Tab-separated table of C-alpha atoms in Angstrom:
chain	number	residue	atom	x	y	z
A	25	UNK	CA	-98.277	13.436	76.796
A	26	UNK	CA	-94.700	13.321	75.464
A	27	UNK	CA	-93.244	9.666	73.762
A	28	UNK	CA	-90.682	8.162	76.641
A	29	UNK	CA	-87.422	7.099	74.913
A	30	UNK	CA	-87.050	3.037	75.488
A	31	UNK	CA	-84.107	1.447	76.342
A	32	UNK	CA	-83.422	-2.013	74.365
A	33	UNK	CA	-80.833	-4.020	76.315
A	34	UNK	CA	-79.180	-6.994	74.266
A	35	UNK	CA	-76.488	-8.703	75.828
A	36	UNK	CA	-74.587	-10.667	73.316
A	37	UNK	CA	-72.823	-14.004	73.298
A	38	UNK	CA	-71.648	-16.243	70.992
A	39	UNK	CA	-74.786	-15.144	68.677
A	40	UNK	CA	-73.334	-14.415	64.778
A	41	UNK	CA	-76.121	-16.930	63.720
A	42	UNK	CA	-78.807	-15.143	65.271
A	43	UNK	CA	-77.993	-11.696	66.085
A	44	UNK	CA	-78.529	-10.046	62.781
A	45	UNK	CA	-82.002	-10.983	62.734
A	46	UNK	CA	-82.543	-9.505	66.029
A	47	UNK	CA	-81.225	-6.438	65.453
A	48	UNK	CA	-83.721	-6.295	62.457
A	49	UNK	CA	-86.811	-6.754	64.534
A	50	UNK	CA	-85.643	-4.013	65.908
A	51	UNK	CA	-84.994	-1.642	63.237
A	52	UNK	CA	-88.710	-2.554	62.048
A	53	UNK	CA	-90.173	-0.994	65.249
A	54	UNK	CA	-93.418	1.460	64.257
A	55	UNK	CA	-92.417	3.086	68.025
A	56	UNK	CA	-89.491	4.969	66.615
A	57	UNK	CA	-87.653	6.279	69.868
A	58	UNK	CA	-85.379	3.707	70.713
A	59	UNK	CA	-81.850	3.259	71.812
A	60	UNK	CA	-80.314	-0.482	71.418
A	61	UNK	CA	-77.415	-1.124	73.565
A	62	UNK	CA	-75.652	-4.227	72.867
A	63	UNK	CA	-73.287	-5.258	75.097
A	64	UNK	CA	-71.119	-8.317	74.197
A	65	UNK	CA	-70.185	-10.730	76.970
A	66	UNK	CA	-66.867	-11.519	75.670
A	67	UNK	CA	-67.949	-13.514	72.993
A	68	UNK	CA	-65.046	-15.507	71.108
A	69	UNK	CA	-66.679	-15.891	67.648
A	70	UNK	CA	-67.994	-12.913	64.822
A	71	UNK	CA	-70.969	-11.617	66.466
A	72	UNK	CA	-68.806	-8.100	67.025
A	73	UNK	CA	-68.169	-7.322	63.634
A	74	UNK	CA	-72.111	-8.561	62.422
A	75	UNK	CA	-72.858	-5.813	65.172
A	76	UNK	CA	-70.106	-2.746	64.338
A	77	UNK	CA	-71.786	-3.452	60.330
A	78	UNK	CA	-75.232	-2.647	61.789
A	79	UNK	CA	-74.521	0.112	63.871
A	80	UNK	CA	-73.178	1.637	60.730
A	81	UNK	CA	-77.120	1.416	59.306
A	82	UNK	CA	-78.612	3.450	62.502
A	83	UNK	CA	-77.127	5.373	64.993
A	84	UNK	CA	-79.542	4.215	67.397
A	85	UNK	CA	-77.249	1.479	67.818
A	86	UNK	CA	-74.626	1.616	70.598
A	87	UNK	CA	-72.135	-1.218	71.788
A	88	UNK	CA	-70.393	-1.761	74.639
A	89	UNK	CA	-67.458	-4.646	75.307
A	90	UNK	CA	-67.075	-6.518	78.678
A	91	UNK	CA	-65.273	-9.643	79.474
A	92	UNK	CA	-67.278	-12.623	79.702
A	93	UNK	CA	-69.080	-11.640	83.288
A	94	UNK	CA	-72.802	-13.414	82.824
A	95	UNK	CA	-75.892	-12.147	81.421
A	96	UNK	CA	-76.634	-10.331	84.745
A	97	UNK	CA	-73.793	-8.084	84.711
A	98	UNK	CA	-74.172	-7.391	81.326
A	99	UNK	CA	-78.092	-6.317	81.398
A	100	UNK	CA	-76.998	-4.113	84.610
A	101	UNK	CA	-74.158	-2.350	82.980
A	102	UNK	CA	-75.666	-1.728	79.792
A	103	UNK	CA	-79.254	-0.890	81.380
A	104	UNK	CA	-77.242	1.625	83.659
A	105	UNK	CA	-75.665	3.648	81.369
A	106	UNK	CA	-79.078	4.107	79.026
A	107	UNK	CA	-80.862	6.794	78.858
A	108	UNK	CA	-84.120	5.886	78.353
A	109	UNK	CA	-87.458	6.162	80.506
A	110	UNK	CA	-88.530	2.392	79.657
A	111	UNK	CA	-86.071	-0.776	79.537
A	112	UNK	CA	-87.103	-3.487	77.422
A	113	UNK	CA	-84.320	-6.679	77.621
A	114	UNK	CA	-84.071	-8.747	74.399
A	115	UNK	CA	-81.911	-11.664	74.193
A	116	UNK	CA	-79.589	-12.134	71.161
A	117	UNK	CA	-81.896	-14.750	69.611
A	118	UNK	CA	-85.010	-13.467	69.919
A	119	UNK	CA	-87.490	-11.278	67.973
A	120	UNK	CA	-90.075	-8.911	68.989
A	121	UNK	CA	-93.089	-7.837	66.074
A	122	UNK	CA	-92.966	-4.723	64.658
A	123	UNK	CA	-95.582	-3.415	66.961
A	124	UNK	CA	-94.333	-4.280	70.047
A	125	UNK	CA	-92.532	-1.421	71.221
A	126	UNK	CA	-96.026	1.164	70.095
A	127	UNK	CA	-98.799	-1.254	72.161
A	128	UNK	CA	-96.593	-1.944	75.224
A	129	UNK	CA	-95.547	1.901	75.708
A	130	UNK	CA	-98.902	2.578	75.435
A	131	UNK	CA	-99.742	0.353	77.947
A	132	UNK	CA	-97.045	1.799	80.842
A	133	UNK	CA	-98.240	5.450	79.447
A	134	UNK	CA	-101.740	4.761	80.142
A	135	UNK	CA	-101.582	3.274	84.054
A	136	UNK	CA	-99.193	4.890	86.502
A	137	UNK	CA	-99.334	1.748	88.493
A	138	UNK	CA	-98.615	-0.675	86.135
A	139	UNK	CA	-94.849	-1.853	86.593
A	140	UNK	CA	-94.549	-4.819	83.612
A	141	UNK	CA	-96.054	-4.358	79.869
A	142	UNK	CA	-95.732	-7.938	78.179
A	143	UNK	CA	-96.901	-9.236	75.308
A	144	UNK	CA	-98.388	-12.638	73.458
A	145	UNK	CA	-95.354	-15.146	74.013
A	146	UNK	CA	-94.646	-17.405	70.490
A	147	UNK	CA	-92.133	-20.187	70.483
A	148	UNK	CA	-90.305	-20.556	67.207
A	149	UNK	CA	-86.908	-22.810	66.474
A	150	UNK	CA	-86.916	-26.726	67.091
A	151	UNK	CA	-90.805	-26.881	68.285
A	152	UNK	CA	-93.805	-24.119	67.786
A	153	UNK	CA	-96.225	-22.897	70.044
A	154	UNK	CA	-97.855	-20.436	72.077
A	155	UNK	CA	-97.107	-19.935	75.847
A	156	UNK	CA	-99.973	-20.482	78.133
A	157	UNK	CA	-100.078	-18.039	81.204
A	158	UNK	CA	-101.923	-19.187	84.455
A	159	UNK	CA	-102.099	-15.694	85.601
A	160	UNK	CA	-100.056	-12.619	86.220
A	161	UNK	CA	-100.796	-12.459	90.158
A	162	UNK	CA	-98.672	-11.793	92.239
A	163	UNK	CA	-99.476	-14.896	94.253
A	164	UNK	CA	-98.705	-16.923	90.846
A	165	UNK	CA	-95.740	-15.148	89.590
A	166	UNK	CA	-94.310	-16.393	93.098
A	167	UNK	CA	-95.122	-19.993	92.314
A	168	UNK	CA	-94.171	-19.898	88.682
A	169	UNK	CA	-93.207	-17.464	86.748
A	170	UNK	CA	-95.303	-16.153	84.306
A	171	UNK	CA	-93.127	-12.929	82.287
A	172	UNK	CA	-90.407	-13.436	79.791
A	173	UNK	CA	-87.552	-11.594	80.136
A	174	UNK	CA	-88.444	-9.627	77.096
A	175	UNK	CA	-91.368	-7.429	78.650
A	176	UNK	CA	-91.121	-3.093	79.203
A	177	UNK	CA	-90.517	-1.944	82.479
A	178	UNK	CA	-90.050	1.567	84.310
A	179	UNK	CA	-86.215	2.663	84.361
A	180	UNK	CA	-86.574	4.298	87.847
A	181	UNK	CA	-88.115	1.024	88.697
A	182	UNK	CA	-85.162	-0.650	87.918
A	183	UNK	CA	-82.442	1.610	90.396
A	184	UNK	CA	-85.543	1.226	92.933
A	185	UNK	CA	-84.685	-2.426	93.360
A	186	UNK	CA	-81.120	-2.393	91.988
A	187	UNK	CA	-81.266	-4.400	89.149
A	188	UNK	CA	-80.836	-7.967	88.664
A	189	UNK	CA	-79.776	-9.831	91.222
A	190	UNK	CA	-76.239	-11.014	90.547
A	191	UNK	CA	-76.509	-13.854	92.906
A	192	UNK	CA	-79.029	-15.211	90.315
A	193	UNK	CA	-76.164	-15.986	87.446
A	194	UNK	CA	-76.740	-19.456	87.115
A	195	UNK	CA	-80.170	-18.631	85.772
A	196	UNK	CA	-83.745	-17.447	86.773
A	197	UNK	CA	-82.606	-13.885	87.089
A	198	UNK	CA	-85.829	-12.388	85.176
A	199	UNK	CA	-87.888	-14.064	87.726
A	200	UNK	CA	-86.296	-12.593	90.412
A	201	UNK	CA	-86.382	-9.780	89.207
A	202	UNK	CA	-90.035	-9.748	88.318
A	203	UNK	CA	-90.833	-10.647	92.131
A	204	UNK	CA	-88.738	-7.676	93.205
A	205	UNK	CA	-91.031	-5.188	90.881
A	206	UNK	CA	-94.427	-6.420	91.579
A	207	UNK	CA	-93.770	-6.695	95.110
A	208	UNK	CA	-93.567	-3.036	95.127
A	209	UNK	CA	-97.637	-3.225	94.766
A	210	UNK	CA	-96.839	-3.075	90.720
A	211	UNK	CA	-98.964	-4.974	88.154
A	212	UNK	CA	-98.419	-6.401	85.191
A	213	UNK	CA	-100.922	-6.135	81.419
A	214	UNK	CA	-100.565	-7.876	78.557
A	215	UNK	CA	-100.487	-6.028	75.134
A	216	UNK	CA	-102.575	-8.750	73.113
A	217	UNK	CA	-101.842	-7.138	69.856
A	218	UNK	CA	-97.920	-7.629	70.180
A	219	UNK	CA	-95.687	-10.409	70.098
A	220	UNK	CA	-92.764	-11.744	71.585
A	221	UNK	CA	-90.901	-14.477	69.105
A	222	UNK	CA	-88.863	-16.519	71.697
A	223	UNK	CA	-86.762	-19.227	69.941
A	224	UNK	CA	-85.908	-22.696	70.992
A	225	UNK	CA	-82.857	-23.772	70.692
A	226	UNK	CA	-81.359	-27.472	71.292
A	227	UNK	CA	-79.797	-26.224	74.264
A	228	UNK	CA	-80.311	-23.168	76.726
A	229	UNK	CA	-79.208	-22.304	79.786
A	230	UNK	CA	-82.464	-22.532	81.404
A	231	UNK	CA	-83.401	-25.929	79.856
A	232	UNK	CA	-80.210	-27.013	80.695
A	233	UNK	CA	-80.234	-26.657	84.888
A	234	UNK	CA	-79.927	-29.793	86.493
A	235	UNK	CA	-82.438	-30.849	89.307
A	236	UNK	CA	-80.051	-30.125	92.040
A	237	UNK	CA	-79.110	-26.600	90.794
A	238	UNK	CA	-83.278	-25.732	89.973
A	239	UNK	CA	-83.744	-26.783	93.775
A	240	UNK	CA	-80.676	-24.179	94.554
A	241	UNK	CA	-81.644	-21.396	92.756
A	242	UNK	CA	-85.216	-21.673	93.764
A	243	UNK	CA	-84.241	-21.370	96.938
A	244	UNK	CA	-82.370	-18.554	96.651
A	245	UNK	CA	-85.253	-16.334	95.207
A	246	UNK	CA	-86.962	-17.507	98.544
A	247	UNK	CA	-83.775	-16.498	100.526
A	248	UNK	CA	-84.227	-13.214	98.120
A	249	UNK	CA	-87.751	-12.622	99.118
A	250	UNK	CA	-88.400	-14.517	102.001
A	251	UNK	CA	-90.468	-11.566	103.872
A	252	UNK	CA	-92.873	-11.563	101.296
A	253	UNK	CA	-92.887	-15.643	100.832
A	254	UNK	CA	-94.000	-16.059	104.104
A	255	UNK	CA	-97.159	-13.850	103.365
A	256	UNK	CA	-98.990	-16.286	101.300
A	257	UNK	CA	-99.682	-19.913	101.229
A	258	UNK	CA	-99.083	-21.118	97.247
A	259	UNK	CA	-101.184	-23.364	95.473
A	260	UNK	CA	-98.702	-26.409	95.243
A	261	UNK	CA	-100.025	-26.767	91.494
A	262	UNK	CA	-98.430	-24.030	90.541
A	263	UNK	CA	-95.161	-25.384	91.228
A	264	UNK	CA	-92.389	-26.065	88.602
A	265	UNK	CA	-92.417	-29.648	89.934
A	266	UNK	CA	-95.805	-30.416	90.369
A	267	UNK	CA	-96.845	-29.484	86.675
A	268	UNK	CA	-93.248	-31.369	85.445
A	269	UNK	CA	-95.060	-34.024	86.557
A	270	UNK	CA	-98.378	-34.012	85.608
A	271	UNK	CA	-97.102	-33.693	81.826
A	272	UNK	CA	-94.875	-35.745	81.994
A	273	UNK	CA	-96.034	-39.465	80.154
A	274	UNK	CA	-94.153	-41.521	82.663
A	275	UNK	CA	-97.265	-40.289	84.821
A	276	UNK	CA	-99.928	-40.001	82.284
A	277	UNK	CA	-99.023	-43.607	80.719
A	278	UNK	CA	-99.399	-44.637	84.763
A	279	UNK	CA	-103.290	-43.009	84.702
A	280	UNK	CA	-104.182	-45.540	82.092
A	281	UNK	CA	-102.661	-48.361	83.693
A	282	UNK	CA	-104.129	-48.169	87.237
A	283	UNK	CA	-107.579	-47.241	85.836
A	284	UNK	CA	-108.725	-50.434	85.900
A	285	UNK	CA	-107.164	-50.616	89.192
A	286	UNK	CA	-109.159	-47.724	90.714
A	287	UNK	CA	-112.267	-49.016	89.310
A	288	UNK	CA	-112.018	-52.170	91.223
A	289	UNK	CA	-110.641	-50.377	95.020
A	290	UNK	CA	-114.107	-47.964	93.912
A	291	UNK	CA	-116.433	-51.273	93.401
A	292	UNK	CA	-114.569	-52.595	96.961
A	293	UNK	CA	-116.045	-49.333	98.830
A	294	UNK	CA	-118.938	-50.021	97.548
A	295	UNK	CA	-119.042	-53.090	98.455
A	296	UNK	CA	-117.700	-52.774	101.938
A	297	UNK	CA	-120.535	-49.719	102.777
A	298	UNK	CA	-123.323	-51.502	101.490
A	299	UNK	CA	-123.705	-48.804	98.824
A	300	UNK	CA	-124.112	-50.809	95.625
A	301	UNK	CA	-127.648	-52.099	95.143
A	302	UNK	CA	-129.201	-54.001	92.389
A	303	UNK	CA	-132.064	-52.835	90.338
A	304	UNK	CA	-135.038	-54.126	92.482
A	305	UNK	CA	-133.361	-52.403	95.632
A	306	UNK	CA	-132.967	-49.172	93.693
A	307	UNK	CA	-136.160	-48.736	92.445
A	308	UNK	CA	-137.874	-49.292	96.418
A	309	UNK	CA	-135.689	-46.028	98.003
């Protein structure tokens, strides 16, 4: 079976701090048949000339300039005028391991039906850690989503359901887009070998969404895939809010305080239903 060529999509703004070290990860790949388009957003700082110096290293490089439009538009122009058979998106900060691009192509190349290749998900930055995935189910995925952006795909996949959704700008667009795949009766594997470095910064544009704009965008995904919604009923534990909750220490600090007020409504039941005995009483049933 012939190598596909891959597609790395890096939209770029504001990133001279960061994107060098990006574009290395990239340069390191084992998988040698790559294209990297970069697209800068209109970015007012020096990531453009730490860019035109590495495109001068590797030809593989290509860059494209677009006024400051959102990270949607950017991966859609840039994805659309690749040339590649798989589309990996990287953001500017990021790093992927040297092997990602060979164990995730092999995953796509071995199952027709797989639509999403992702990999082992490491946080690096302000905190470390490992993210934990729940599962990559369909079912789940709807709930919460489970894929970073930075996970191989299917190019034809991608003009199937037209990109990412613009009306998505204010954030969440990967999960969207995820939905949109798998509901095409896609899966998703995880190359366990390979890993994606995602890096935490003090402020993002996820972490940053307020309340009242998380309850927006949620529900326009729903409005987005409301048909296929309303085919399952989702474990409420799954939800954003629901697990916001249960980790958060306002709620675990209010465990250990009612304890001791449990215990006592428990010994009440008891109590009332004639179901606590004493030793004697015990030792006649």
């Amino acid at each position: 079976m012939d190598k596909p060529l891959v597609s790395i999509i890096i939209p770029v703004y504001n990133s001279e701090k960061y994107i060098e070290e990006t574009l290395d990860s990239v340069s390191l790949q084992t998988f040698s048949l790559w294209e990297c388009i970069i697209i800068n957003d209109g970015s007012v700082d020096n990531s453009e000339a730490v860019i035109l110096e590495k495109i001068k290293e590797d030809q593989r490089f290509k860059y494209i300039y677009q006024d400051n439009s959102g990270v949607c538009v950017a991966r859609n122009i840039a994805i659309k005028q690749s040339i590649g058979d798989y589309v990996l998106c990287l953001d500017a900060d990021d790093l992927i391991s040297e092997n990602f691009l060979e164990e995730t192509v092999n995953l796509l190349q071995s199952d027709v039906n797989l639509g999403v290749a992702t990999s082992l998900v490491k946080f690096f930055g302000r905190s470390y850690g490992t993210l934990k995935v729940i599962s990559y189910n369909l079912e789940i995925i709807l709930a919460a989503n489970q894929l970073v952006v930075t996970s191989l795909f299917r190019r034809i996949d991608f003009d199937i359901v037209g990109g990412f959704n613009e009306n998505m700008k204010e954030g969440f667009e990967d999960w969207d887009f995820w939905i949109s795949i798998l509901k095409r009766n896609c899966t998703v594997a995880c190359a366990t070998k390979a890993t994606f470095y995602y890096r935490l910064l003090g402020a993002s544009r996820n972490k940053n969404i307020s309340s009242e704009k998380e309850q927006r965008l949620r529900y326009q995904i729903w409005e987005n895939h409301k048909e296929l919604f309303c085919q399952y009923f989702v474990n409420p534990t799954h939800y954003f809010e629901y697990v916001r909750v249960a980790n958060s220490p306002e709620y675990k600090i209010g465990l250990i305080l009612l304890a001791p007020v449990r215990q006592l409504k428990y010994l009440i039941y008891l109590l009332k239903n004639n179901l606590l005995f004493n030793k004697s009483q015990r030792s006649k049933l």
